[in-house]
Coordinates of N, CA and C in Angstrom, one line a residue:
M1 N 0.8 -1.2 0.0 CA 0.0 0.0 0.0 C 0.9 1.2 0.0
S2 N 0.7 2.1 -0.9 CA 1.5 3.3 -1.0 C 1.0 4.4 -0.1
R3 N 1.9 5.2 0.4 CA 1.5 6.3 1.3 C 1.5 7.6 0.5
D4 N 0.7 8.5 1.0 CA 0.6 9.9 0.4 C 1.3 10.8 1.4
V5 N 2.6 10.8 1.5 CA 3.4 11.6 2.5 C 3.4 13.0 2.1
A6 N 2.9 13.9 3.0 CA 2.9 15.3 2.7 C 4.1 16.0 3.2
A7 N 4.8 15.5 4.2 CA 6.0 16.1 4.8 C 6.8 15.0 5.4
A8 N 8.2 15.3 5.5 CA 9.1 14.3 6.1 C 10.3 15.1 6.7
W9 N 10.8 14.6 7.8 CA 11.9 15.2 8.5 C 12.8 14.1 9.0
D10 N 14.1 14.3 9.0 CA 15.1 13.5 9.7 C 15.6 14.1 10.9
V11 N 15.4 13.4 12.1 CA 15.7 14.0 13.4 C 16.8 13.2 14.0
E12 N 17.9 13.8 14.4 CA 19.0 13.1 15.1 C 18.9 13.4 16.6
L13 N 18.6 12.4 17.4 CA 18.6 12.5 18.9 C 19.7 11.7 19.4
S14 N 20.0 11.9 20.7 CA 21.0 11.1 21.4 C 20.8 9.6 21.3
D15 N 19.5 9.2 21.4 CA 19.2 7.8 21.4 C 18.9 7.2 20.0
G16 N 19.1 8.0 19.0 CA 19.0 7.4 17.6 C 18.6 8.4 16.6
A17 N 18.6 8.0 15.3 CA 18.2 8.8 14.2 C 16.8 8.4 13.8
Y18 N 16.0 9.3 13.6 CA 14.6 9.0 13.3 C 14.1 9.8 12.1
H19 N 13.4 9.0 11.2 CA 12.8 9.6 10.0 C 11.3 9.7 10.3
I20 N 10.8 10.9 10.3 CA 9.3 11.2 10.6 C 8.6 11.5 9.3
E21 N 7.5 10.8 9.1 CA 6.7 11.1 7.9 C 5.3 11.5 8.3
F22 N 4.7 12.4 7.6 CA 3.3 12.8 7.9 C 2.5 12.7 6.7
E23 N 1.4 12.0 6.8 CA 0.5 11.8 5.7 C -0.8 12.6 6.1
H24 N -1.2 13.4 5.1 CA -2.4 14.3 5.3 C -3.3 14.1 4.1
G25 N -4.5 13.5 4.4 CA -5.5 13.4 3.4 C -6.4 14.5 3.4
T26 N -6.3 15.5 2.5 CA -7.1 16.7 2.6 C -8.5 16.5 2.1
T27 N -8.8 15.4 1.5 CA -10.2 15.1 1.1 C -10.9 14.2 2.1
T28 N -10.1 13.3 2.8 CA -10.6 12.4 3.8 C -10.5 12.8 5.2
G29 N -9.6 13.8 5.4 CA -9.3 14.3 6.8 C -8.4 13.4 7.5
K30 N -7.8 12.5 6.8 CA -6.9 11.5 7.5 C -5.5 12.2 7.8
R31 N -5.0 11.8 9.0 CA -3.7 12.2 9.4 C -3.0 10.9 10.0
V32 N -1.8 10.7 9.4 CA -1.0 9.5 9.9 C 0.4 10.0 10.1
I33 N 1.0 9.5 11.2 CA 2.4 9.8 11.5 C 3.2 8.5 11.6
Y34 N 4.3 8.4 10.8 CA 5.2 7.3 10.8 C 6.6 7.7 11.4
I35 N 7.2 6.9 12.2 CA 8.5 7.1 12.6 C 9.3 5.8 12.2
N36 N 10.4 6.1 11.4 CA 11.2 5.0 10.9 C 10.3 3.9 10.2
G37 N 9.3 4.4 9.5 CA 8.4 3.5 8.7 C 7.3 2.8 9.5
K38 N 7.3 3.0 10.9 CA 6.3 2.4 11.7 C 5.2 3.4 12.0
E39 N 3.9 3.0 11.8 CA 2.8 3.9 12.1 C 2.7 4.1 13.6
I40 N 2.7 5.4 14.1 CA 2.5 5.6 15.5 C 1.3 6.3 15.9
M41 N 0.6 6.9 14.9 CA -0.6 7.7 15.1 C -1.5 7.7 13.9
R42 N -2.8 7.5 14.0 CA -3.7 7.6 12.9 C -5.0 8.3 13.3
R43 N -5.4 9.2 12.6 CA -6.8 9.8 12.8 C -7.5 9.9 11.4
D44 N -8.6 9.3 11.4 CA -9.4 9.3 10.1 C -10.6 10.2 10.3
W45 N -11.1 10.7 9.2 CA -12.3 11.5 9.1 C -12.3 12.7 10.0
M46 N -11.2 13.5 10.0 CA -11.2 14.7 10.8 C -11.8 15.8 9.9
F47 N -12.7 16.6 10.5 CA -13.3 17.6 9.7 C -12.5 18.9 9.7
K48 N -11.6 19.1 10.7 CA -10.8 20.2 10.7 C -9.4 19.8 10.1
L49 N -9.1 20.4 8.9 CA -7.9 20.0 8.2 C -6.6 20.7 8.7
V50 N -6.7 21.8 9.5 CA -5.6 22.4 10.1 C -5.5 22.1 11.5
G51 N -4.3 22.3 12.1 CA -4.2 22.1 13.6 C -2.8 21.5 13.9
K52 N -2.8 20.8 15.0 CA -1.5 20.3 15.5 C -1.7 18.8 15.9
E53 N -0.6 18.0 15.7 CA -0.5 16.7 16.2 C 0.7 16.5 17.1
T54 N 0.5 16.2 18.3 CA 1.7 16.0 19.2 C 1.9 14.6 19.5
F55 N 3.2 14.2 19.6 CA 3.6 12.8 19.8 C 5.0 12.8 20.4
T56 N 5.5 11.6 20.7 CA 6.9 11.6 21.3 C 7.7 10.7 20.3
V57 N 9.0 11.0 20.4 CA 10.0 10.3 19.5 C 11.1 9.7 20.4
G58 N 11.4 8.5 20.2 CA 12.6 7.9 20.8 C 12.4 7.4 22.2
V59 N 13.5 6.8 22.7 CA 13.5 6.2 24.0 C 13.3 7.2 25.1
L60 N 13.8 8.4 24.9 CA 13.6 9.5 25.9 C 12.3 10.2 25.8
E61 N 11.4 9.7 24.8 CA 10.1 10.3 24.6 C 10.2 11.8 24.4
T62 N 11.0 12.3 23.5 CA 11.2 13.7 23.1 C 9.9 14.2 22.5
K63 N 9.3 15.3 23.0 CA 8.1 15.8 22.5 C 8.2 16.5 21.2
A64 N 7.3 16.1 20.3 CA 7.3 16.7 18.9 C 5.9 17.0 18.5
T65 N 5.8 18.1 17.7 CA 4.5 18.6 17.3 C 4.6 18.9 15.8
I66 N 3.6 18.4 15.0 CA 3.5 18.7 13.6 C 2.4 19.7 13.5
N67 N 2.7 20.9 12.9 CA 1.7 21.9 12.7 C 1.2 21.9 11.3
V68 N -0.1 21.9 11.1 CA -0.7 22.0 9.7 C -1.4 23.3 9.6
E69 N -1.0 24.1 8.6 CA -1.6 25.4 8.4 C -2.0 25.6 7.0
A70 N -3.1 26.2 6.7 CA -3.6 26.5 5.4 C -2.8 27.7 4.8
V71 N -2.3 27.5 3.6 CA -1.6 28.5 2.9 C -2.5 29.3 2.1
S72 N -3.2 28.6 1.2 CA -4.3 29.2 0.3 C -5.1 28.1 -0.3
G73 N -6.4 28.3 -0.4 CA -7.3 27.3 -0.9 C -7.1 26.0 -0.3
F74 N -6.7 25.0 -1.1 CA -6.4 23.7 -0.5 C -4.9 23.3 -0.4
A75 N -4.1 24.4 -0.3 CA -2.7 24.2 -0.1 C -2.3 24.3 1.4
Y76 N -1.5 23.4 1.8 CA -1.1 23.4 3.3 C 0.4 23.4 3.5
E77 N 0.7 24.0 4.6 CA 2.1 24.0 5.0 C 2.3 23.2 6.3
Y78 N 3.4 22.4 6.3 CA 3.6 21.5 7.5 C 5.0 21.9 8.1
S79 N 5.0 22.0 9.4 CA 6.2 22.3 10.1 C 6.3 21.4 11.4
L80 N 7.5 21.1 11.8 CA 7.8 20.3 12.9 C 8.5 21.1 14.0
N81 N 8.0 20.9 15.2 CA 8.6 21.5 16.4 C 9.1 20.3 17.3
I82 N 10.3 20.4 17.9 CA 10.8 19.4 18.7 C 11.2 20.1 20.0
N83 N 10.7 19.6 21.1 CA 11.0 20.2 22.5 C 10.7 21.7 22.4
G84 N 9.6 22.1 21.7 CA 9.2 23.5 21.7 C 10.0 24.4 20.7
K85 N 10.9 23.8 20.0 CA 11.7 24.6 19.1 C 11.4 24.2 17.6
N86 N 11.5 25.1 16.7 CA 11.2 24.7 15.3 C 12.3 23.7 14.9
Y87 N 12.1 23.0 13.9 CA 13.0 21.9 13.4 C 14.4 22.4 13.2
K88 N 14.5 23.5 12.4 CA 15.9 24.0 12.1 C 16.6 24.5 13.3
T89 N 16.0 25.2 14.2 CA 16.6 25.7 15.4 C 17.0 24.5 16.3
F90 N 16.1 23.5 16.4 CA 16.5 22.3 17.2 C 17.7 21.6 16.6
M91 N 17.7 21.3 15.3 CA 18.8 20.6 14.7 C 20.1 21.4 14.8
D92 N 20.0 22.7 14.6 CA 21.2 23.5 14.8 C 21.8 23.5 16.2
N93 N 20.9 23.5 17.2 CA 21.3 23.4 18.6 C 21.9 22.0 18.9
R94 N 21.3 21.0 18.3 CA 21.8 19.6 18.5 C 23.2 19.5 18.0
S95 N 23.5 20.1 16.9 CA 24.9 20.0 16.3 C 25.9 20.7 17.2
K96 N 25.4 21.7 18.0 CA 26.3 22.4 18.9 C 26.5 21.6 20.2
I97 N 25.5 20.9 20.7 CA 25.7 20.2 22.0 C 26.0 18.7 21.9
S98 N 26.1 18.2 20.7 CA 26.4 16.8 20.6 C 27.4 16.5 19.5
K99 N 28.1 15.3 19.6 CA 29.0 14.8 18.5 C 28.5 13.4 18.2
T100 N 28.5 13.1 17.0 CA 28.1 11.7 16.5 C 29.2 11.1 15.7
W101 N 29.4 9.8 16.0 CA 30.3 9.0 15.2 C 29.5 7.7 14.8
T102 N 29.8 7.3 13.5 CA 29.2 6.0 13.1 C 30.4 5.1 12.7
L103 N 30.3 3.8 13.1 CA 31.4 2.9 12.7 C 30.9 1.5 12.7
K104 N 31.7 0.6 12.1 CA 31.4 -0.8 12.0 C 32.4 -1.5 12.8
L105 N 32.0 -2.4 13.8 CA 32.8 -3.2 14.6 C 32.4 -4.7 14.4
D106 N 33.3 -5.5 14.1 CA 33.0 -7.0 13.9 C 31.7 -7.2 13.1
G107 N 31.6 -6.4 12.0 CA 30.5 -6.6 11.0 C 29.2 -5.9 11.5
M108 N 29.1 -5.3 12.6 CA 27.9 -4.6 13.1 C 28.1 -3.1 13.0
D109 N 27.0 -2.4 12.7 CA 27.0 -0.9 12.7 C 26.7 -0.4 14.1
Y110 N 27.4 0.7 14.4 CA 27.2 1.4 15.7 C 27.2 2.9 15.5
R111 N 26.3 3.5 16.2 CA 26.1 5.0 16.2 C 26.4 5.4 17.7
I112 N 27.5 6.2 17.8 CA 27.9 6.7 19.2 C 27.7 8.2 19.2
V113 N 27.0 8.6 20.3 CA 26.7 10.1 20.4 C 27.2 10.5 21.8
L114 N 27.9 11.6 21.8 CA 28.3 12.3 23.0 C 27.5 13.5 23.2
E115 N 26.8 13.6 24.3 CA 26.2 14.9 24.7 C 27.2 15.7 25.5
K116 N 27.6 16.8 24.8 CA 28.7 17.6 25.4 C 28.4 18.3 26.6
D117 N 27.1 18.6 26.8 CA 26.7 19.4 28.0 C 26.7 18.5 29.3
T118 N 26.4 17.2 29.1 CA 26.3 16.3 30.2 C 27.4 15.2 30.2
M119 N 28.1 15.1 29.1 CA 29.2 14.1 28.8 C 28.6 12.7 28.9
D120 N 27.3 12.5 28.7 CA 26.7 11.2 28.5 C 27.0 10.7 27.2
V121 N 27.3 9.4 27.1 CA 27.6 8.7 25.8 C 26.5 7.7 25.6
W122 N 26.0 7.7 24.3 CA 24.9 6.8 23.9 C 25.5 5.9 22.7
C123 N 25.1 4.7 22.7 CA 25.5 3.8 21.6 C 24.2 3.0 21.2
N124 N 23.9 3.2 19.9 CA 22.7 2.6 19.4 C 21.4 2.7 20.3
G125 N 21.3 3.8 20.8 CA 20.1 4.1 21.6 C 20.2 3.8 23.1
D126 N 21.3 3.2 23.5 CA 21.5 2.9 25.0 C 22.5 3.8 25.6
R127 N 22.2 4.4 26.8 CA 23.1 5.2 27.5 C 24.2 4.2 28.0
M128 N 25.5 4.6 27.8 CA 26.6 3.7 28.2 C 27.1 4.0 29.6
E129 N 27.6 3.0 30.2 CA 28.3 3.2 31.5 C 29.7 3.7 31.2
T130 N 30.1 4.8 31.7 CA 31.4 5.4 31.4 C 32.2 5.7 32.6
T131 N 33.5 5.8 32.4 CA 34.4 6.2 33.5 C 35.2 7.4 33.0
G132 N 35.1 8.5 33.7 CA 35.8 9.7 33.3 C 37.1 9.9 34.1
E133 N 38.1 10.5 33.5 CA 39.3 10.8 34.2 C 40.0 12.0 33.5
F134 N 40.8 12.7 34.4 CA 41.5 13.8 33.9 C 42.8 13.3 33.3
A135 N 43.2 13.9 32.1 CA 44.5 13.6 31.5 C 45.3 14.9 31.4
D136 N 46.6 14.7 31.0 CA 47.5 15.9 30.9 C 46.9 17.0 30.1
D137 N 46.2 16.6 29.0 CA 45.8 17.6 28.0 C 44.3 17.8 28.0
G138 N 43.5 17.2 28.9 CA 42.1 17.4 29.0 C 41.4 16.3 29.8
T139 N 40.3 15.7 29.2 CA 39.6 14.6 29.9 C 39.5 13.5 29.0
E140 N 39.3 12.3 29.6 CA 39.0 11.1 28.8 C 37.8 10.4 29.4
T141 N 36.9 10.0 28.6 CA 35.7 9.3 29.0 C 35.8 7.9 28.4
H142 N 35.9 6.9 29.2 CA 36.1 5.5 28.8 C 34.8 4.7 28.8
F143 N 34.6 3.8 27.9 CA 33.5 2.8 27.8 C 33.9 1.7 26.8
D144 N 33.1 0.7 26.9 CA 33.3 -0.5 26.0 C 32.1 -0.7 25.1
V145 N 32.4 -1.0 23.8 CA 31.4 -1.4 22.8 C 31.8 -2.7 22.2
A146 N 31.0 -3.7 22.3 CA 31.2 -5.0 21.7 C 32.7 -5.5 22.0
N147 N 33.1 -5.5 23.2 CA 34.4 -5.9 23.7 C 35.5 -5.1 23.0
H148 N 35.2 -3.9 22.6 CA 36.3 -2.9 22.1 C 36.4 -1.8 23.1
S149 N 37.6 -1.4 23.4 CA 37.9 -0.3 24.3 C 37.6 1.1 23.5
C150 N 36.8 1.9 24.1 CA 36.5 3.2 23.5 C 36.8 4.3 24.4
C151 N 37.2 5.5 23.9 CA 37.5 6.6 24.7 C 37.2 7.9 23.9
V152 N 36.5 8.8 24.6 CA 36.2 10.1 24.0 C 37.2 11.1 24.7
K153 N 38.1 11.7 24.0 CA 39.1 12.6 24.5 C 38.5 14.0 24.3
A154 N 38.6 14.8 25.3 CA 38.2 16.2 25.2 C 39.3 17.1 25.6
F155 N 39.7 18.0 24.7 CA 40.8 18.9 25.0 C 40.6 20.3 24.3
S156 N 41.3 21.3 24.8 CA 41.2 22.6 24.3 C 41.8 22.7 22.9
S157 N 41.2 23.4 22.0 CA 41.7 23.6 20.7 C 42.8 24.7 20.7
G158 N 42.8 25.4 21.8 CA 43.8 26.5 21.9 C 43.3 27.8 21.3
H159 N 42.1 27.8 20.7 CA 41.4 28.9 20.1 C 40.1 29.1 20.7
K160 N 39.8 30.3 21.1 CA 38.6 30.6 21.8 C 37.3 30.3 20.9
R161 N 37.4 30.6 19.6 CA 36.3 30.3 18.7 C 36.1 28.8 18.5
S162 N 37.1 28.0 18.5 CA 36.9 26.6 18.3 C 36.5 25.8 19.5
G163 N 36.9 26.3 20.7 CA 36.5 25.7 22.0 C 37.2 24.4 22.2
I164 N 36.4 23.5 22.7 CA 36.8 22.1 23.0 C 36.7 21.2 21.9
I165 N 37.7 20.4 21.6 CA 37.7 19.3 20.6 C 37.4 18.0 21.2
H166 N 36.5 17.2 20.6 CA 36.1 15.9 21.1 C 36.5 14.9 20.0
L167 N 37.3 13.9 20.4 CA 37.7 12.8 19.5 C 37.2 11.5 20.1
L168 N 36.9 10.5 19.2 CA 36.5 9.2 19.6 C 37.7 8.3 19.1
L169 N 38.2 7.5 20.1 CA 39.2 6.5 19.8 C 38.6 5.1 20.1
V170 N 38.7 4.2 19.2 CA 38.3 2.8 19.4 C 39.5 1.9 19.2
D171 N 39.8 1.2 20.3 CA 41.1 0.4 20.3 C 42.3 1.3 19.9
G172 N 42.3 2.5 20.4 CA 43.4 3.4 20.1 C 43.4 4.1 18.7
Q173 N 42.4 3.7 17.9 CA 42.3 4.3 16.5 C 41.3 5.4 16.5
R174 N 41.6 6.5 15.9 CA 40.6 7.7 15.8 C 39.5 7.3 14.8
V175 N 38.3 7.6 15.2 CA 37.1 7.4 14.3 C 36.6 8.8 13.8
P176 N 36.5 9.0 12.5 CA 36.0 10.3 12.0 C 34.6 10.6 12.5
E177 N 34.3 11.9 12.7 CA 33.0 12.3 13.1 C 32.0 12.1 12.0
F178 N 30.8 11.8 12.3 CA 29.7 11.6 11.3 C 29.2 13.0 11.0
M179 N 29.2 13.3 9.7 CA 28.7 14.6 9.2 C 27.3 14.5 8.6
Q180 N 26.4 15.3 9.1 CA 25.0 15.2 8.6 C 24.9 15.9 7.3

């Protein structure tokens, strides 16, 4: 069965990457929300075609709202708010407060996220048990993934504008940062 998706967004959270799709039937009044292909909400035969749909995303149940507004006639505009911020602002803020690395270990894919404000480390949606320690040039946060030794090193860039640099080492090898 094909879907009539009116809007879609990709949202990167600490506990995972989520693809949100919104289906809006302007003749039937249907509204359907999918997250990573799974239907999470359906409303049929709604007479009011504009309005808001609020739902949660991910393990941490991050609040999200899709706004449906009439532009002209039967044309509609769709926007996504996450934790009360519009999509662009939220994603820009996420890129400032988190670092993401993707890698393959022993044939398995892993997504590791560092929340810079709390120094929490997430791997494939699970918060990791970590051990932090001070080093000569900054801090090190140690944890294990699939029997591999991992370490997030944080140290000063030496430049006020660049601030703190965060690197991920797995078994002593640097992992490049994931770029969105």
